[in-house]
Amino acid sequence: MKIAIMGCGAMGSVYAGLLAAAGHDVLAIDHWAEHVEAMAARGLRVKGASGDRVARVRAYREAPAEPVDLIIIAVKAAQAGSAAAQARAMLGPNTSVLTIQNGLGSADSVAQAIGAERLAVGIAAAFGASLPGPGHVHHNGMSAVRMGAYADMPVRRLEDIAKVWSDAGFNAQAVDNLAAMQWEKLICNVAYSAPCALTGLTVGAVMDDPHVGAVSQSAAIEAWTVARALGVPIQVADPVEHVRAFGDRIRGAKPSVLLDHERGRASEIDYINGAIPAQARKAGLPAPVNETLTRLVKQRESGFATGRA
């Protein structure tokens, strides 16, 4: 299969490397010039939970005008819509698109750009990926990739996409209830994204700290309460147990929001902790924990452009 990855940051590079190692023709597209040059010259090294390998990919800084079978949108949530618009150059009549971001809301902008009928939405859990350098990605885990149809994608088409991932070594599965899948991951995201970013602690350190850990658990409980109030059929009986089980698999990981802050750039916090107050208002509920965490993160990010942070 010919597969294009839009956005070969840490997670996108893991996807690209393992799919290429499985024998697929992978187009790795990213704006980081040094990363693209390294992948083109030496291949993409993927090290971590899946082993240590170098995969050959076709690396580009812009999407080529070349139809592909599957496009994977792996950029941050705020860039998903623009990445999908750029990916239109690679759409053919039977091209499927899978978008994988944290949080809620980004899939809507992707659907507007490429059409809802060809779109699947994915959730990746417990990868803990990072880029040690150009052409080199490391990941601490590869727990699960779940995907569901955004709108009218046929079940067989969705299952075919999931099989491509499974054959490449991912724990991949097509699911029926997309909303539940998104919220079960979001509950974990809110527990660690803002708390780790504001303290500089890893996931495991947040879990173990009696002060920050209490805030982390409160953020998760609040998100769980909102999901239940909205009638989302999540399969989570105890939100604290849920996020601790998730965190135990990636104790040494730094969430993407913290990694963004370490690079002095704005994060996708509006789609993670910031999504909870917006959803809570639909249910007539307050969400003070996630509201406060989001505002603290955004205040810190406001200093990046001015050099204060």
Tab-separated table of C-alpha atoms in Angstrom, residues 19-267:
chain	number	residue	atom	x	y	z
A	19	LEU	CA	4.595	0.904	8.345
A	20	ALA	CA	7.613	1.198	6.044
A	21	ALA	CA	9.362	-1.687	7.807
A	22	ALA	CA	6.261	-3.782	7.083
A	23	GLY	CA	6.842	-3.296	3.370
A	24	HIS	CA	4.590	-0.345	2.543
A	25	ASP	CA	5.634	2.507	0.273
A	26	VAL	CA	5.660	5.338	2.822
A	27	LEU	CA	5.828	9.048	1.996
A	28	ALA	CA	7.039	10.918	5.099
A	29	ILE	CA	6.094	14.599	4.906
A	30	ASP	CA	7.327	17.148	7.435
A	31	HIS	CA	8.466	20.785	7.491
A	32	TRP	CA	11.607	20.095	9.594
A	33	ALA	CA	14.279	20.263	6.911
A	34	GLU	CA	17.015	18.422	8.833
A	35	HIS	CA	14.665	15.571	9.677
A	36	VAL	CA	13.549	15.209	6.063
A	37	GLU	CA	17.138	15.310	4.822
A	38	ALA	CA	18.256	12.691	7.353
A	39	MET	CA	15.390	10.344	6.457
A	40	ALA	CA	16.146	10.716	2.756
A	41	ALA	CA	19.871	10.121	3.203
A	42	ARG	CA	20.031	7.449	5.926
A	43	GLY	CA	16.496	6.188	6.447
A	44	LEU	CA	14.368	6.553	9.568
A	45	ARG	CA	15.649	4.879	12.729
A	46	VAL	CA	12.904	3.652	15.073
A	47	LYS	CA	14.044	2.516	18.504
A	48	GLY	CA	12.149	1.536	21.615
A	49	ALA	CA	9.307	-0.814	22.501
A	50	SER	CA	9.150	-2.219	18.961
A	51	GLY	CA	12.901	-2.915	18.756
A	52	ASP	CA	15.611	-1.064	16.832
A	53	ARG	CA	15.431	-0.746	13.059
A	54	VAL	CA	16.116	1.583	10.156
A	55	ALA	CA	13.275	1.922	7.655
A	56	ARG	CA	13.477	3.391	4.181
A	57	VAL	CA	10.896	6.072	3.464
A	58	ARG	CA	10.400	8.703	0.791
A	59	ALA	CA	10.835	12.006	2.590
A	60	TYR	CA	9.344	15.349	1.508
A	61	ARG	CA	8.879	18.812	2.981
A	62	GLU	CA	5.642	19.338	1.026
A	63	ALA	CA	2.977	16.897	-0.105
A	64	PRO	CA	3.736	15.730	-3.662
A	65	ALA	CA	1.035	15.661	-6.345
A	66	GLU	CA	0.870	11.864	-6.238
A	67	PRO	CA	-2.245	9.814	-5.407
A	68	VAL	CA	-1.875	7.450	-2.465
A	69	ASP	CA	-4.042	4.756	-0.883
A	70	LEU	CA	-4.004	6.081	2.681
A	71	ILE	CA	-3.171	9.481	4.167
A	72	ILE	CA	-2.410	9.665	7.889
A	73	ILE	CA	-2.722	13.140	9.426
A	74	ALA	CA	-0.329	13.075	12.385
A	75	VAL	CA	0.227	16.783	13.077
A	76	LYS	CA	-0.883	18.572	16.254
A	77	ALA	CA	-4.593	19.273	16.629
A	78	ALA	CA	-4.393	22.963	15.728
A	79	GLN	CA	-2.642	22.163	12.432
A	80	ALA	CA	-4.822	19.207	11.406
A	81	GLY	CA	-7.125	21.163	9.111
A	82	SER	CA	-4.337	22.925	7.242
A	83	ALA	CA	-2.383	19.656	6.895
A	84	ALA	CA	-5.459	17.988	5.431
A	85	ALA	CA	-5.852	20.833	2.952
A	86	GLN	CA	-2.222	20.383	1.850
A	87	ALA	CA	-2.798	16.627	1.557
A	88	ARG	CA	-5.504	17.123	-1.088
A	89	ALA	CA	-2.724	16.903	-3.703
A	90	MET	CA	-2.457	13.193	-2.832
A	91	LEU	CA	-6.156	12.334	-2.921
A	92	GLY	CA	-7.315	9.793	-5.456
A	93	PRO	CA	-10.864	8.490	-5.956
A	94	ASN	CA	-10.325	5.673	-3.420
A	95	THR	CA	-7.958	7.365	-0.955
A	96	SER	CA	-8.798	6.895	2.726
A	97	VAL	CA	-7.715	9.386	5.378
A	98	LEU	CA	-6.969	8.618	9.017
A	99	THR	CA	-6.435	11.544	11.378
A	100	ILE	CA	-4.808	10.936	14.780
A	101	GLN	CA	-4.629	13.765	17.313
A	102	ASN	CA	-5.052	14.234	21.034
A	103	GLY	CA	-8.243	15.695	22.427
A	104	LEU	CA	-11.480	16.716	20.771
A	105	GLY	CA	-12.365	18.874	17.779
A	106	SER	CA	-9.573	18.579	15.231
A	107	ALA	CA	-11.312	15.915	13.116
A	108	ASP	CA	-14.024	18.404	12.183
A	109	SER	CA	-11.533	20.633	10.374
A	110	VAL	CA	-10.030	17.600	8.591
A	111	ALA	CA	-13.473	16.512	7.403
A	112	GLN	CA	-14.124	19.982	6.010
A	113	ALA	CA	-10.895	19.822	4.025
A	114	ILE	CA	-11.088	16.314	2.560
A	115	GLY	CA	-14.676	15.103	2.957
A	116	ALA	CA	-16.321	13.233	5.802
A	117	GLU	CA	-17.096	10.055	3.867
A	118	ARG	CA	-13.426	9.050	3.455
A	119	LEU	CA	-12.343	9.958	7.008
A	120	ALA	CA	-11.494	7.745	9.970
A	121	VAL	CA	-10.439	9.076	13.353
A	122	GLY	CA	-7.745	7.341	15.380
A	123	ILE	CA	-6.652	7.372	18.995
A	124	ALA	CA	-3.130	6.308	19.960
A	125	ALA	CA	-2.508	5.279	23.564
A	126	ALA	CA	0.660	5.010	25.643
A	127	PHE	CA	3.371	5.536	23.040
A	128	GLY	CA	5.523	8.156	24.811
A	129	ALA	CA	7.443	9.039	21.640
A	130	SER	CA	10.268	11.567	21.196
A	131	LEU	CA	12.782	12.617	18.542
A	132	PRO	CA	16.366	12.352	19.854
A	133	GLY	CA	17.586	13.903	16.599
A	134	PRO	CA	16.910	14.199	12.873
A	135	GLY	CA	16.014	10.854	11.332
A	136	HIS	CA	15.736	9.142	14.726
A	137	VAL	CA	12.592	8.458	16.778
A	138	HIS	CA	12.269	6.675	20.125
A	139	HIS	CA	9.089	5.375	21.752
A	140	ASN	CA	8.508	3.966	25.235
A	141	GLY	CA	5.379	1.968	24.436
A	142	MET	CA	2.887	1.076	21.752
A	143	SER	CA	-0.164	0.070	23.710
A	144	ALA	CA	-3.009	0.590	21.264
A	145	VAL	CA	-4.321	2.327	18.169
A	146	ARG	CA	-8.102	2.462	17.957
A	147	MET	CA	-9.972	3.909	14.994
A	148	GLY	CA	-13.552	4.650	14.101
A	149	ALA	CA	-15.441	6.155	11.173
A	150	TYR	CA	-15.977	9.907	11.341
A	151	ALA	CA	-19.220	9.649	9.364
A	152	ASP	CA	-20.117	7.206	6.588
A	153	MET	CA	-16.952	5.197	5.940
A	154	PRO	CA	-17.953	1.563	5.237
A	155	VAL	CA	-17.052	-0.906	7.970
A	156	ARG	CA	-14.974	-3.045	5.589
A	157	ARG	CA	-12.882	-0.043	4.566
A	158	LEU	CA	-12.226	0.838	8.209
A	159	GLU	CA	-11.285	-2.756	9.020
A	160	ASP	CA	-8.869	-2.822	6.084
A	161	ILE	CA	-7.082	0.231	7.491
A	162	ALA	CA	-6.870	-1.370	10.932
A	163	LYS	CA	-5.398	-4.534	9.407
A	164	VAL	CA	-2.621	-2.538	7.733
A	165	TRP	CA	-1.643	-1.234	11.159
A	166	SER	CA	-1.956	-4.639	12.843
A	167	ASP	CA	0.234	-6.276	10.217
A	168	ALA	CA	2.888	-3.625	10.933
A	169	GLY	CA	3.041	-4.630	14.601
A	170	PHE	CA	0.597	-2.158	16.132
A	171	ASN	CA	-2.159	-3.231	18.510
A	172	ALA	CA	-4.794	-1.803	16.152
A	173	GLN	CA	-8.539	-2.261	16.149
A	174	ALA	CA	-11.567	-0.760	14.416
A	175	VAL	CA	-14.249	0.305	16.913
A	176	ASP	CA	-17.924	1.172	16.659
A	177	ASN	CA	-18.228	3.979	19.193
A	178	LEU	CA	-15.882	6.794	18.269
A	179	ALA	CA	-17.074	9.184	20.990
A	180	ALA	CA	-16.406	6.700	23.782
A	181	MET	CA	-12.965	5.962	22.374
A	182	GLN	CA	-12.081	9.662	22.258
A	183	TRP	CA	-13.300	10.394	25.765
A	184	GLU	CA	-11.562	7.405	27.339
A	185	LYS	CA	-8.270	8.704	25.927
A	186	LEU	CA	-9.110	12.331	26.767
A	187	ILE	CA	-9.615	11.465	30.442
A	188	CYS	CA	-6.012	10.205	30.472
A	189	ASN	CA	-4.723	13.174	28.507
A	190	VAL	CA	-6.161	15.767	30.876
A	191	ALA	CA	-4.661	13.947	33.856
A	192	TYR	CA	-1.103	14.428	32.601
A	193	SER	CA	-0.895	17.031	29.817
A	194	ALA	CA	-1.302	20.250	31.806
A	195	PRO	CA	0.115	18.957	35.127
A	196	CYS	CA	3.308	17.723	33.442
A	197	ALA	CA	3.683	20.895	31.383
A	198	LEU	CA	3.279	23.194	34.388
A	199	THR	CA	5.711	21.273	36.609
A	200	GLY	CA	8.205	19.790	34.149
A	201	LEU	CA	7.573	16.345	35.656
A	202	THR	CA	7.219	13.081	33.758
A	203	VAL	CA	3.980	11.109	33.879
A	204	GLY	CA	5.305	8.831	36.622
A	205	ALA	CA	6.582	11.741	38.699
A	206	VAL	CA	3.168	13.428	38.535
A	207	MET	CA	1.532	10.183	39.643
A	208	ASP	CA	3.886	9.880	42.615
A	209	ASP	CA	3.823	13.506	43.780
A	210	PRO	CA	1.187	13.955	46.523
A	211	HIS	CA	0.435	17.550	45.500
A	212	VAL	CA	0.447	17.441	41.705
A	213	GLY	CA	-0.947	13.917	41.705
A	214	ALA	CA	-4.068	15.128	43.500
A	215	VAL	CA	-4.585	17.821	40.863
A	216	SER	CA	-4.036	15.274	38.086
A	217	GLN	CA	-6.664	12.954	39.525
A	218	SER	CA	-9.116	15.815	39.995
A	219	ALA	CA	-8.755	16.785	36.320
A	220	ALA	CA	-9.508	13.195	35.299
A	221	ILE	CA	-12.516	12.886	37.610
A	222	GLU	CA	-13.902	16.140	36.248
A	223	ALA	CA	-13.550	14.971	32.629
A	224	TRP	CA	-15.143	11.609	33.509
A	225	THR	CA	-18.072	13.417	35.164
A	226	VAL	CA	-18.620	15.567	32.071
A	227	ALA	CA	-18.538	12.551	29.744
A	228	ARG	CA	-21.144	10.743	31.833
A	229	ALA	CA	-23.329	13.851	31.999
A	230	LEU	CA	-23.229	14.078	28.199
A	231	GLY	CA	-24.312	10.455	27.901
A	232	VAL	CA	-21.078	9.236	26.300
A	233	PRO	CA	-20.988	5.427	26.749
A	234	ILE	CA	-17.464	5.233	28.191
A	235	GLN	CA	-16.376	1.955	29.738
A	236	VAL	CA	-14.634	3.553	32.719
A	237	ALA	CA	-15.954	2.749	36.186
A	238	ASP	CA	-13.171	4.455	38.164
A	239	PRO	CA	-11.394	7.407	36.490
A	240	VAL	CA	-8.488	7.402	38.950
A	241	GLU	CA	-7.805	3.717	38.371
A	242	HIS	CA	-8.178	4.332	34.624
A	243	VAL	CA	-5.545	7.095	34.443
A	244	ARG	CA	-3.154	5.354	36.822
A	245	ALA	CA	-3.218	2.187	34.699
A	246	PHE	CA	-2.541	4.337	31.641
A	247	GLY	CA	0.270	6.246	33.366
A	248	ASP	CA	1.956	3.119	34.717
A	249	ARG	CA	2.644	2.009	31.129
A	250	ILE	CA	4.568	5.211	30.284
A	251	ARG	CA	5.958	6.438	33.596
A	252	GLY	CA	9.056	7.941	32.012
A	253	ALA	CA	7.186	9.752	29.252
A	254	LYS	CA	6.695	13.472	28.775
A	255	PRO	CA	3.318	14.431	27.265
A	256	SER	CA	3.336	16.415	24.037
A	257	VAL	CA	2.319	19.623	25.842
A	258	LEU	CA	5.446	19.449	28.005
A	259	LEU	CA	7.625	18.642	24.997
A	260	ASP	CA	6.183	21.694	23.226
A	261	HIS	CA	6.982	23.893	26.220
A	262	GLU	CA	10.540	22.600	26.355
A	263	ARG	CA	10.895	23.806	22.763
A	264	GLY	CA	9.298	27.153	23.576
A	265	ARG	CA	6.221	26.683	21.428
A	266	ALA	CA	2.473	26.747	21.979
A	267	SER	CA	0.741	23.426	22.565
